[in-house]
Each structure stands twice: as C-alpha cells, then as structure tokens.
Amino acid sequence: MEEAGIDWLVTGGLAIGALFGVIVQHYRFCVVAAVGNSLLIRDHRQLLAFALAWAVAIGGTAALELTGTVDIAAASYRNGRLDWLGTSLGGLVFGIGATLAGGCAIRTLTRTAEGNLNGLLALIVFALAAGITQFGLLAGPRIGLAAATQISLSGNDAGLAAVLGVSPLIVGVLVVLVLLGLATWLYRRTREPAMLLAGSLIGAGVAGGWYVTGRLAQDEFFPTPPSGVTVSGPLARVSNMITAGDLPALSFAMAFVIGVLVAAFVYSVLMRRFHLVHVRGESVPRIVVGAALMGIGATFAAGCNIGQGLSGASTLSVESLLAVAGIVLGIMLAVAWLNRRESRAARR
C-alpha cells in the first residue's frame, strides 16, 4: 500500500504539473500580469482566469472536505498556529519581488522552459534565496519571527469558518458565489471565453491535488496530512540539495514542479514558442533583487502565489488569505513604482 501511495504522489504530481505547465504556457497565466494589467491598462483577462480558478478550487476543495473525502483541516495551511505577521509580510515581499523579476513563481518556471534566460536567472536566484531562508542563514530569523508573533487559535483550525464560528458550508457557498459574481462582471468586460477555460482547469487542478494526496495516495495504516500544489517549497529543497548535498525525496510537490517544466518545454517546442532570450545587462540587478525577494518572501509566507495563493486559499485558511492580500498589495506597490519610474525616464 505504501508503494502504491508513492506511485500516486509521483504520477499525480506529474500529471497535474503537466496540466499547469500547458495552461500557464499557453495563456501566460500569472498573478503579476493579472494585477498589473488590470491596474495599468484595464485588461482584466488574467484576473478573470484567477477569479474562476479560485472559485473552482475553493468549491472543489470544500466539496472534498464537507463530504469527508479528504481531511482538508489536517493540511498545514489550516493548522492552529496563525503566523499572521510572517505570512502577511512574506506575501508583500514576494509580490514586490515577483513584479521586479518579471513574473510569479510558476510563470518563472514556464519562462525558463521556453528558453527565456531572464526566467532562468530568476529561477536560480529564487531557489537559492528560498533555500537560504528555509534551511540556511535566514531560517533563524524566520522561525524567531513566527514564534514571537503567531497566535494559537482556540479551535486549532485556521479555516475561515472555524475562526468566524459559522458553518463551513455557508462560508464556502458565499465565497464561491462572490467569486463567480466577480468572474461574471469581469467576463462582461473582456468577452474572453478562453480565460474561463483556463481558470476552470487551474482550479480543478488545485482540487485534484488535494484528492491525490488526501485520498488516492493515503495509506490506511499510516495516514498523512494532504498537501497541495506549490512551487517555492520544492525549489528550496532543490537548492538545499545543491548547496548541502541533501537529496530530497520525490514528493508530490517535487513531481508537480517537474511536470510543469517538462510540459511547458514540450508545449513551447510544439507551438514553436521556444527561443533563447538573452539577459540584458541592465536588467540583471532588477531580476536578481526581485527573485531574491521572491524566495525570501515565499518562505516567510510559507508559500508562493501557487502554494498559499491557490492551494492554501482553496482551504479558506485565514493565513493563506493574509498571504494573498500581501501578494496583491506587493504587486500593486511595485507596479506603481515601476510605472512612475518609467514615466520619469520618458520625460527626460
């Protein structure tokens, strides 16, 4: 049974990663683009995809939890220790960094897969910074901040329904309805049905990740908490492997990242999108600083825009919602700063 569980983790991670790789590569799915384009040019197509992805992911995850199919409350995002400051601050730093580096966590993977050396540079620095923050020099400050500021929740559950003391069904339905309403409003302004498909598939992939790890890969004698799709955690472990020689196990999350990279590469070749894009010298400082902030921020926040932003948010974890708010705010601040900087340069 244990070997079968590992097989499910690996094959499930690869399959869902491949789905994400193709969707992200084809539609340029990216939270930086979603927020930035909406702010600067009133292009809401990416935001439409995200709204629907959240609706489907939250609805699907709630269904798994409420039917008893998967013990979502046992996931790390829902633990009873609310690291409100580290999560919020980390999300803010990650959002700023992703904007400076030119794309979010998963978009950095797909940019690398299509031959963009800017993406490769960002990916390397992102992974190294995440590894240092998770296992190296910044691990102490990260753990110390969490220990000093985290709140222990009385119900030992960081889910929004548990914190508010209301029915999970009511909370889930209301949140999904709000997101569907937002998606409807955005669709009327974009008329982009392809983004409806993209968002739905991404959301289904998030819920599918919970089903694989929380149901198909479970050992009835040695149950383990379910885990979701994420990027920053596996990259931190790869970085630790390179710097410390600590070989990570091939987990669901690791298989997911491999699936994203391989599928995005194959798709870019088939669609003739693969071509080398060289790094311009003047872009290096911005990319390096941005990617470093991504790695540090994602680790302080216990997840990037995929881990906290999709997987964590799908569980309606208060901590994950704080991370999402921080990420969005960070992107907004960085976009405004870059736009102002470019405007000043144009006037010279």
Coordinates of C-alpha atoms in Angstrom, one line a residue:
M1 CA 0.0 0.0 0.0
E2 CA 2.9 2.3 0.8
E3 CA 4.5 1.9 -2.6
A4 CA 1.1 2.4 -4.3
G5 CA 0.8 5.7 -2.4
I6 CA 4.2 6.9 -3.5
D7 CA 3.2 6.0 -7.1
W8 CA 0.1 8.1 -6.8
L9 CA 2.0 11.0 -5.4
V10 CA 4.5 11.0 -8.3
T11 CA 2.2 10.2 -11.1
G12 CA -0.5 12.6 -9.8
G13 CA 2.1 15.4 -9.3
L14 CA 3.5 14.9 -12.8
A15 CA 0.0 14.9 -14.4
I16 CA -1.3 17.9 -12.5
G17 CA 2.0 19.7 -13.1
A18 CA 1.7 18.9 -16.8
L19 CA -1.8 20.4 -16.8
F20 CA -0.5 23.6 -15.2
G21 CA 2.5 23.8 -17.5
V22 CA 0.4 23.7 -20.6
I23 CA -2.2 26.1 -19.3
V24 CA 0.3 28.6 -17.9
Q25 CA 2.5 28.4 -21.0
H26 CA -0.4 28.9 -23.4
Y27 CA -2.4 31.6 -21.6
R28 CA 0.6 33.3 -19.8
F29 CA -1.2 32.7 -16.5
C30 CA 0.5 34.9 -14.0
V31 CA -0.7 36.8 -10.9
V32 CA 1.6 39.7 -11.7
A33 CA 0.0 40.1 -15.1
A34 CA -3.4 39.7 -13.6
V35 CA -2.9 42.6 -11.1
G36 CA -0.6 44.7 -13.2
N37 CA -2.7 44.6 -16.4
S38 CA -5.9 45.4 -14.6
L39 CA -4.3 48.4 -12.9
L40 CA -2.3 49.9 -15.8
I41 CA -4.3 49.1 -19.0
R42 CA -7.7 47.9 -17.6
D43 CA -7.0 44.5 -19.2
H44 CA -8.9 42.1 -16.9
R45 CA -8.4 38.8 -18.8
Q46 CA -5.8 37.4 -16.5
L47 CA -7.8 38.5 -13.5
L48 CA -10.9 36.7 -14.9
A49 CA -8.9 33.5 -15.1
F50 CA -7.8 33.9 -11.5
A51 CA -11.3 34.6 -10.2
L52 CA -12.6 31.5 -11.8
A53 CA -9.6 29.4 -10.7
W54 CA -10.3 30.5 -7.1
A55 CA -14.0 29.7 -7.4
V56 CA -13.4 26.2 -8.8
A57 CA -10.6 25.5 -6.4
I58 CA -12.5 26.6 -3.3
G59 CA -15.7 24.9 -4.4
G60 CA -13.9 21.6 -5.3
T61 CA -11.9 21.6 -2.1
A62 CA -14.9 22.4 0.1
A63 CA -16.8 19.5 -1.5
L64 CA -13.9 17.2 -0.7
E65 CA -13.9 18.4 2.9
L66 CA -17.6 18.5 3.5
T67 CA -18.2 15.0 2.1
G68 CA -15.4 13.6 4.2
T69 CA -13.5 12.5 1.1
V70 CA -10.3 14.4 2.2
D71 CA -9.4 15.7 5.6
I72 CA -8.6 19.2 4.4
A73 CA -8.5 20.5 8.0
A74 CA -5.3 18.4 8.6
A75 CA -3.4 20.3 5.9
S76 CA -0.6 22.5 7.0
Y77 CA -2.4 25.7 5.9
R78 CA -5.2 25.0 8.4
N79 CA -3.0 24.3 11.5
G80 CA -4.0 26.2 14.7
R81 CA -0.9 28.4 14.8
L82 CA -1.7 31.6 12.9
D83 CA 1.6 33.2 11.7
W84 CA -0.1 36.4 10.8
L85 CA 2.9 38.7 10.6
G86 CA 5.3 36.4 8.8
T87 CA 2.6 35.4 6.3
S88 CA 1.5 39.0 5.5
L89 CA 5.0 40.4 5.4
G90 CA 6.2 37.5 3.3
G91 CA 3.4 37.8 0.9
L92 CA 4.1 41.5 0.5
V93 CA 7.8 40.9 -0.1
F94 CA 7.0 38.1 -2.6
G95 CA 4.6 40.3 -4.6
I96 CA 7.2 43.1 -4.9
G97 CA 9.9 40.6 -5.9
A98 CA 7.7 38.8 -8.5
T99 CA 7.0 42.2 -10.1
L100 CA 10.6 43.2 -10.3
A101 CA 11.7 39.7 -11.5
G102 CA 9.1 39.8 -14.3
G103 CA 6.7 37.1 -13.2
C104 CA 5.3 35.0 -10.4
A105 CA 6.6 31.6 -9.2
I106 CA 5.0 29.4 -11.9
R107 CA 5.5 31.9 -14.7
T108 CA 9.2 31.9 -13.8
L109 CA 9.2 28.1 -14.4
T110 CA 7.4 28.3 -17.8
R111 CA 9.5 31.3 -19.0
T112 CA 12.6 29.1 -18.3
A113 CA 11.1 26.2 -20.1
E114 CA 10.5 28.4 -23.3
G115 CA 14.2 29.4 -23.4
N116 CA 14.0 32.8 -21.6
L117 CA 17.3 33.3 -19.8
N118 CA 15.8 36.1 -17.8
G119 CA 13.4 33.5 -16.4
L120 CA 16.3 31.0 -15.8
L121 CA 18.3 33.7 -13.9
A122 CA 15.2 34.5 -11.8
L123 CA 14.6 30.8 -11.1
I124 CA 18.1 30.1 -9.9
V125 CA 18.1 33.1 -7.6
F126 CA 14.6 32.4 -6.4
A127 CA 15.5 28.8 -5.5
L128 CA 18.8 29.8 -3.7
A129 CA 17.0 32.5 -1.7
A130 CA 14.2 30.1 -0.8
G131 CA 16.8 27.5 0.3
I132 CA 18.7 30.0 2.4
T133 CA 15.5 31.2 4.1
Q134 CA 14.2 27.7 4.7
F135 CA 17.4 25.9 5.7
G136 CA 20.2 28.4 6.0
L137 CA 21.2 31.8 7.3
L138 CA 17.6 33.3 7.3
A139 CA 16.0 30.2 8.9
G140 CA 16.6 31.5 12.4
P141 CA 15.0 34.9 11.9
R142 CA 12.1 33.3 10.1
I143 CA 11.4 30.9 12.9
G144 CA 12.0 33.5 15.5
L145 CA 9.5 35.9 13.9
A146 CA 6.9 33.2 13.7
A147 CA 7.4 32.2 17.4
A148 CA 7.2 35.7 18.6
T149 CA 4.1 36.8 16.8
Q150 CA 2.0 33.7 15.9
I151 CA -1.4 33.3 17.5
S152 CA -2.7 30.0 18.8
L153 CA -6.3 29.5 17.7
S154 CA -8.7 28.0 20.2
G155 CA -10.3 25.6 17.7
N156 CA -6.9 24.5 16.4
D157 CA -8.1 25.3 12.9
A158 CA -7.2 28.3 10.8
G159 CA -10.1 27.9 8.5
L160 CA -12.2 31.0 7.9
A161 CA -15.4 29.2 9.0
A162 CA -13.8 28.0 12.3
V163 CA -12.4 31.4 13.1
L164 CA -15.7 33.1 12.4
G165 CA -17.6 30.3 14.2
V166 CA -20.1 29.7 11.4
S167 CA -21.0 26.8 9.1
P168 CA -18.2 25.8 6.6
L169 CA -21.0 25.1 4.1
I170 CA -22.3 28.7 4.4
V171 CA -18.9 30.2 4.2
G172 CA -17.9 28.1 1.2
V173 CA -21.0 28.8 -0.7
L174 CA -20.8 32.6 0.0
V175 CA -17.2 32.8 -1.1
V176 CA -17.8 30.9 -4.3
L177 CA -20.8 33.0 -5.2
V178 CA -18.8 36.2 -4.6
L179 CA -16.0 34.9 -6.9
L180 CA -18.5 33.8 -9.5
G181 CA -20.1 37.2 -9.4
L182 CA -16.7 38.8 -9.9
A183 CA -15.9 36.5 -12.8
T184 CA -19.2 37.4 -14.4
W185 CA -18.5 41.1 -14.0
L186 CA -15.0 40.6 -15.5
Y187 CA -16.2 38.5 -18.4
R188 CA -18.7 41.1 -19.4
R189 CA -15.8 43.5 -19.8
T190 CA -13.4 41.1 -21.5
R191 CA -15.6 38.6 -23.5
E192 CA -12.7 36.1 -23.3
P193 CA -14.2 32.6 -23.0
A194 CA -10.7 31.1 -23.3
M195 CA -9.9 32.5 -19.9
L196 CA -12.9 30.8 -18.4
L197 CA -11.5 27.5 -19.6
A198 CA -8.0 28.4 -18.3
G199 CA -9.2 29.4 -14.9
S200 CA -11.5 26.4 -14.5
L201 CA -8.7 23.9 -15.4
I202 CA -6.3 25.6 -13.0
G203 CA -8.9 25.4 -10.2
A204 CA -9.7 21.8 -11.0
G205 CA -6.0 21.0 -10.8
V206 CA -5.8 22.5 -7.3
A207 CA -8.7 20.4 -6.1
G208 CA -7.3 17.4 -7.9
G209 CA -4.0 17.8 -6.0
W210 CA -5.9 17.5 -2.7
Y211 CA -7.7 14.4 -3.9
V212 CA -4.5 12.7 -5.0
T213 CA -2.6 13.4 -1.8
G214 CA -5.5 13.2 0.6
R215 CA -7.3 10.2 -0.9
L216 CA -5.5 8.2 -3.6
A217 CA -2.1 8.3 -2.0
Q218 CA -3.2 7.6 1.6
D219 CA -2.1 4.6 3.5
E220 CA -4.9 3.4 5.7
F221 CA -2.4 2.2 8.4
F222 CA -0.2 5.3 8.2
P223 CA -2.3 8.3 7.2
T224 CA -0.5 11.5 6.4
P225 CA -1.8 15.1 6.0
P226 CA -2.9 16.1 2.5
S227 CA -0.7 18.5 0.6
G228 CA -1.4 20.8 -2.3
V229 CA 0.4 22.1 -5.4
T230 CA 3.2 24.5 -4.7
V231 CA 6.5 25.8 -6.2
S232 CA 8.6 27.6 -3.6
G233 CA 9.0 24.6 -1.2
P234 CA 10.3 22.2 -3.9
L235 CA 12.7 24.8 -5.2
A236 CA 14.0 25.4 -1.7
R237 CA 14.7 21.7 -1.3
V238 CA 16.5 21.5 -4.7
S239 CA 18.6 24.5 -3.6
N240 CA 19.5 22.7 -0.4
M241 CA 20.4 19.6 -2.3
I242 CA 22.8 21.6 -4.5
T243 CA 24.4 23.6 -1.6
A244 CA 24.3 21.0 1.2
G245 CA 24.1 17.7 -0.7
D246 CA 20.8 16.8 1.0
L247 CA 18.9 14.8 -1.7
P248 CA 15.1 15.5 -1.4
A249 CA 12.6 12.7 -1.7
L250 CA 10.5 12.7 -4.9
S251 CA 7.3 14.1 -3.4
F252 CA 4.0 15.2 -4.9
A253 CA 5.2 18.8 -4.9
M254 CA 8.6 17.9 -6.5
A255 CA 6.8 15.9 -9.2
F256 CA 4.4 18.8 -9.7
V257 CA 7.3 21.2 -10.5
I258 CA 9.0 18.7 -12.8
G259 CA 5.7 18.2 -14.6
V260 CA 5.3 21.9 -15.1
L261 CA 8.8 22.3 -16.5
V262 CA 8.6 19.3 -18.9
A263 CA 5.1 20.1 -20.2
A264 CA 5.9 23.8 -20.7
F265 CA 9.1 22.9 -22.5
V266 CA 7.4 20.3 -24.8
Y267 CA 4.4 22.6 -25.5
S268 CA 6.7 25.6 -26.3
V269 CA 8.6 23.5 -28.8
L270 CA 5.5 22.1 -30.4
M271 CA 3.9 25.5 -30.7
R272 CA 7.2 27.0 -31.9
R273 CA 7.4 29.3 -29.0
F274 CA 10.8 28.1 -27.8
H275 CA 13.6 30.6 -28.5
L276 CA 16.5 31.8 -26.5
V277 CA 16.0 35.3 -25.0
H278 CA 19.3 36.6 -23.7
V279 CA 19.6 38.6 -20.5
R280 CA 20.3 42.3 -21.0
G281 CA 23.0 43.6 -18.6
E282 CA 20.9 46.5 -17.3
S283 CA 18.1 44.0 -16.3
V284 CA 20.3 41.8 -14.1
P285 CA 20.2 43.8 -10.9
R286 CA 16.4 44.1 -11.0
I287 CA 15.9 40.4 -11.8
V288 CA 18.4 39.3 -9.1
V289 CA 16.9 41.6 -6.4
G290 CA 13.3 40.6 -7.4
A291 CA 14.0 36.9 -7.4
A292 CA 15.8 37.1 -4.1
L293 CA 12.8 38.8 -2.6
M294 CA 10.5 36.2 -4.1
G295 CA 12.4 33.4 -2.4
I296 CA 12.7 35.1 0.9
G297 CA 9.1 36.3 0.9
A298 CA 7.6 33.0 -0.2
T299 CA 9.4 31.1 2.5
F300 CA 8.5 33.6 5.3
A301 CA 4.9 33.4 4.0
A302 CA 5.0 29.5 3.9
G303 CA 4.2 29.5 0.2
C304 CA 4.2 31.5 -3.0
N305 CA 1.3 32.5 -5.2
I306 CA 0.7 28.9 -6.0
G307 CA 1.2 27.3 -2.6
Q308 CA -0.6 29.9 -0.5
G309 CA -2.3 31.8 -3.3
L310 CA -4.1 28.8 -4.8
S311 CA -3.7 25.6 -2.6
G312 CA -3.9 27.5 0.7
A313 CA -6.6 29.8 -0.4
S314 CA -8.7 26.8 -1.6
T315 CA -8.9 25.6 2.0
L316 CA -10.1 29.1 3.0
S317 CA -7.2 29.3 5.5
V318 CA -7.1 32.7 7.2
E319 CA -3.3 32.6 7.0
S320 CA -3.4 31.9 3.2
L321 CA -5.9 34.8 2.7
L322 CA -3.5 37.1 4.5
A323 CA -0.7 35.9 2.2
V324 CA -2.9 36.6 -0.9
A325 CA -3.6 40.1 0.4
G326 CA 0.1 40.7 0.9
I327 CA 1.0 39.4 -2.5
V328 CA -1.6 41.5 -4.3
L329 CA -0.6 44.6 -2.3
G330 CA 3.1 44.0 -3.0
I331 CA 2.4 43.7 -6.8
M332 CA 0.3 46.9 -6.7
L333 CA 3.1 48.9 -4.9
A334 CA 5.8 47.6 -7.2
V335 CA 3.7 48.2 -10.4
A336 CA 3.0 51.7 -9.3
W337 CA 6.7 52.3 -8.5
L338 CA 7.9 50.9 -11.9
N339 CA 5.3 52.9 -13.8
R340 CA 6.3 56.1 -12.1
R341 CA 9.9 55.4 -12.7
E342 CA 9.3 54.7 -16.4
S343 CA 7.2 57.9 -16.7
R344 CA 10.0 60.0 -15.2
A345 CA 12.6 58.4 -17.5
A346 CA 10.4 59.1 -20.6
R347 CA 10.2 62.8 -19.6
R348 CA 13.9 63.2 -19.5

